[in-house]
């Protein structure tokens, strides 16, 4: 037992001390934060730059006084006629200046022209159109004899909130888009990590074999101890990396937000994000906007991040143990990494197929027959189950899947160890699958 | 020290060891000889518990060989290597700890050996920065650091220049003097005669010869002598005596004559000399004792007459 700890320690320390580990550990959070900061900055800038000075040529007469200036738009009365104002605008070269022409029959045509020195901002147009709409609507109410204030009080303001009732009778907000996003993210993360760390195990085995240090080591420890020590050590490197990423990203994020962002602009960005999620839809009123934002945040809050994190760690670990044992056996059977391809291809096929399926079939029908089966079959479950987790999988399914995965891991480790103990001592021979079976049957 | 009893090891295509039994006496240097592919490495791996025999058993100081004995064995394989990216000091420390030494013990002994071989400055170097010979030195230290009672050295001198080879040879002899039993596998017969007390010769998976070097040489003595003489003036030399011996060769150096004879059974050197003395001046008589190399080649060639090519 003492020796396996030594091996774990060496495998762990030698990797964690590597420059590439430190680099990856720090670069990934910085990359995320950087990306987020860049997005944030662009949005904030877009919002702040969104100031327009609009000269209004009001042919209608009573329209100008109903327009309201705010921090984004300033309405100014025209001092000359339309053509003269146009000339003024052309010569002013102020790219935030615009000229709004309101025709006499605006209440009937309901169209008006905005002439800008630079490119007219979408935001400015939206602002104008919503104000103009409001003015016309009020006029129409008035003409039809409807009391606007009365109307406001009888607004039924119906919202349909999609809620899902789970088997334990608890109601939750069902937000499919968020679940889908998390599912896809989990699929990518677990697929890449399984490969990254599995291949590291294989490389480690090949390194020991090609260095010829293997014979010295297994004259001191059992091949099984060496294999498990390596697998556990590298698995711990993976966990350390995840943990550091979470801590660093969280830490950097907190520091960055408190240092550079005031609360108000954070809110404004959140509002902008809310709008962006609505795509090309007609801009809704401020009230609706904030309601939707609230729903979005509520839906995010409803996601059980603890459950997802725990499931991710468990399924990553079990899946890693399963595949790394296979990778170790493959590494022992070959002399170089290039030779390893013929074996890694078939054994990682289930992973690849599940990975590809998770973007279509599983994500669209997470509780369908195929998805459910894939999340039970041990070779595919680490990915398939994690994709399904955000869609609320019953606990018994998670438990069954995990149990099957662990049992299979024990089985593959046993098989892999039998191939490994023979493979590490054989050089210069590219074995066939038939040969591997022969190795498996050797007496130990 | 080590009693190897009726070991059989089969691989898929062939039998690597066929009923091999050996006794390795405590405190001796034991030469394990044999051509490539004879089964030496298979036997060494079994002694190191890297693989297990299909049948037969090994006793280590009277006890069946088991995992706990690993800490009392030091093994220097023929194909050797170290972690390329790991610092020398850390690497030896790791290997020593795997052999069961505590960290403080190991550090203490590493210091001793590094000073002894004048390689203290290597601690922070990486293996990839060392020459092949330097790597071998490091590997030797890793093998002997835990002061094993049994040292198994597979071609220990390969890769060393003559100066370092003799340093290592001195260290091996010193360890032996301090009580370590050494199994020494090699093709270099001159080092066998120089170092080994006992040998075993393995060929085609079978042990074909074993015993002390002296006994084996005695066994291969064939009453062959070289006699150097001067003729006595006026006397015809009566050197042709087929009833006493067979003349294998003769050479003439100016006035000196050299004959090589093989004395027939039931006769002694004395009888031959008595017969020769009246007719010649005997200058020198030397017994021709076969070298280990000769014994090796003659045994192996006799064992597989068609296709054996000497490795020595």
CSV table of C-alpha atoms in Angstrom, one decimal, chain A residues 2-4 6-11 14 17-19 204 207-208 210-223 226 230 421-422 424-427 429 435 438 442-444, chain B residues 9-13 41 44-45 48-55 67 70-71 73 75-87 90-91 94-95 97-101 103 139:
chain,number,residue,atom,x,y,z
A,2,UNK,CA,2.8,2.3,0.9
A,3,UNK,CA,4.4,1.8,-2.5
A,4,UNK,CA,1.2,2.6,-4.5
A,6,UNK,CA,4.7,6.6,-3.7
A,7,UNK,CA,3.7,6.0,-7.2
A,8,UNK,CA,0.6,8.1,-7.0
A,9,UNK,CA,2.8,10.9,-5.5
A,10,UNK,CA,5.4,10.7,-8.2
A,11,UNK,CA,2.8,10.7,-11.0
A,14,UNK,CA,5.8,15.3,-11.7
A,17,UNK,CA,5.1,20.7,-11.4
A,18,UNK,CA,5.2,20.8,-15.2
A,19,UNK,CA,5.1,24.2,-16.8
A,204,UNK,CA,3.0,7.5,-19.3
A,207,UNK,CA,7.2,6.4,-21.7
A,208,UNK,CA,8.1,3.9,-19.0
A,210,UNK,CA,10.4,3.0,-24.1
A,211,UNK,CA,12.7,4.4,-21.4
A,212,UNK,CA,13.2,0.8,-20.2
A,213,UNK,CA,12.7,1.9,-16.7
A,214,UNK,CA,9.7,-0.4,-16.4
A,215,UNK,CA,11.8,-3.5,-15.6
A,216,UNK,CA,13.6,-1.7,-12.7
A,217,UNK,CA,10.2,-0.6,-11.3
A,218,UNK,CA,8.4,-3.8,-11.5
A,219,UNK,CA,11.2,-5.5,-9.8
A,220,UNK,CA,10.2,-3.4,-6.8
A,221,UNK,CA,6.4,-3.2,-7.2
A,222,UNK,CA,3.7,-5.3,-8.8
A,223,UNK,CA,2.6,-4.2,-12.3
A,226,UNK,CA,2.2,0.7,-11.0
A,230,UNK,CA,-0.4,5.9,-12.5
A,421,UNK,CA,1.6,-7.1,-16.9
A,422,UNK,CA,2.6,-9.0,-20.1
A,424,UNK,CA,5.1,-3.9,-20.6
A,425,UNK,CA,7.8,-6.6,-21.0
A,426,UNK,CA,7.4,-7.3,-24.7
A,427,UNK,CA,9.2,-5.1,-27.2
A,429,UNK,CA,6.3,-6.7,-31.7
A,435,UNK,CA,-2.3,-11.8,-29.2
A,438,UNK,CA,-3.3,-14.7,-25.4
A,442,UNK,CA,-1.1,-16.1,-19.4
A,443,UNK,CA,-0.6,-17.4,-15.9
A,444,UNK,CA,0.6,-14.7,-13.5
B,9,UNK,CA,8.5,-21.4,-17.8
B,10,UNK,CA,6.4,-21.7,-21.0
B,11,UNK,CA,5.6,-18.9,-23.4
B,12,UNK,CA,3.1,-19.2,-26.2
B,13,UNK,CA,5.5,-20.4,-28.8
B,41,UNK,CA,16.5,-13.1,-18.8
B,44,UNK,CA,16.4,-13.4,-13.8
B,45,UNK,CA,12.8,-12.1,-14.2
B,48,UNK,CA,12.9,-10.7,-9.4
B,49,UNK,CA,9.3,-11.8,-9.2
B,50,UNK,CA,8.6,-9.9,-12.4
B,51,UNK,CA,7.1,-13.0,-13.9
B,52,UNK,CA,6.2,-16.3,-12.2
B,53,UNK,CA,7.3,-19.8,-13.2
B,54,UNK,CA,4.8,-22.3,-14.5
B,55,UNK,CA,6.2,-24.8,-12.1
B,67,UNK,CA,7.0,-10.1,-2.2
B,70,UNK,CA,12.0,-7.5,-3.1
B,71,UNK,CA,13.7,-5.1,-0.6
B,73,UNK,CA,17.2,-7.8,-4.0
B,75,UNK,CA,18.4,-5.6,-10.0
B,76,UNK,CA,20.3,-4.0,-12.8
B,77,UNK,CA,18.6,-5.1,-16.0
B,78,UNK,CA,20.5,-5.3,-19.3
B,79,UNK,CA,18.0,-2.9,-21.0
B,80,UNK,CA,18.1,-0.1,-18.5
B,81,UNK,CA,16.7,3.3,-18.3
B,82,UNK,CA,15.5,6.1,-16.2
B,83,UNK,CA,12.8,8.8,-16.4
B,84,UNK,CA,14.3,11.3,-18.8
B,85,UNK,CA,12.6,14.4,-17.4
B,86,UNK,CA,13.1,13.7,-13.7
B,87,UNK,CA,16.0,15.1,-11.7
B,90,UNK,CA,14.6,12.7,-7.0
B,91,UNK,CA,14.7,9.7,-9.3
B,94,UNK,CA,12.0,7.4,-5.7
B,95,UNK,CA,13.5,4.1,-6.7
B,97,UNK,CA,11.7,4.3,-1.6
B,98,UNK,CA,10.0,1.8,-3.8
B,99,UNK,CA,12.5,-0.7,-2.5
B,100,UNK,CA,11.3,0.1,1.0
B,101,UNK,CA,13.8,2.6,2.3
B,103,UNK,CA,13.1,9.0,2.9
B,139,UNK,CA,21.6,3.4,-12.5
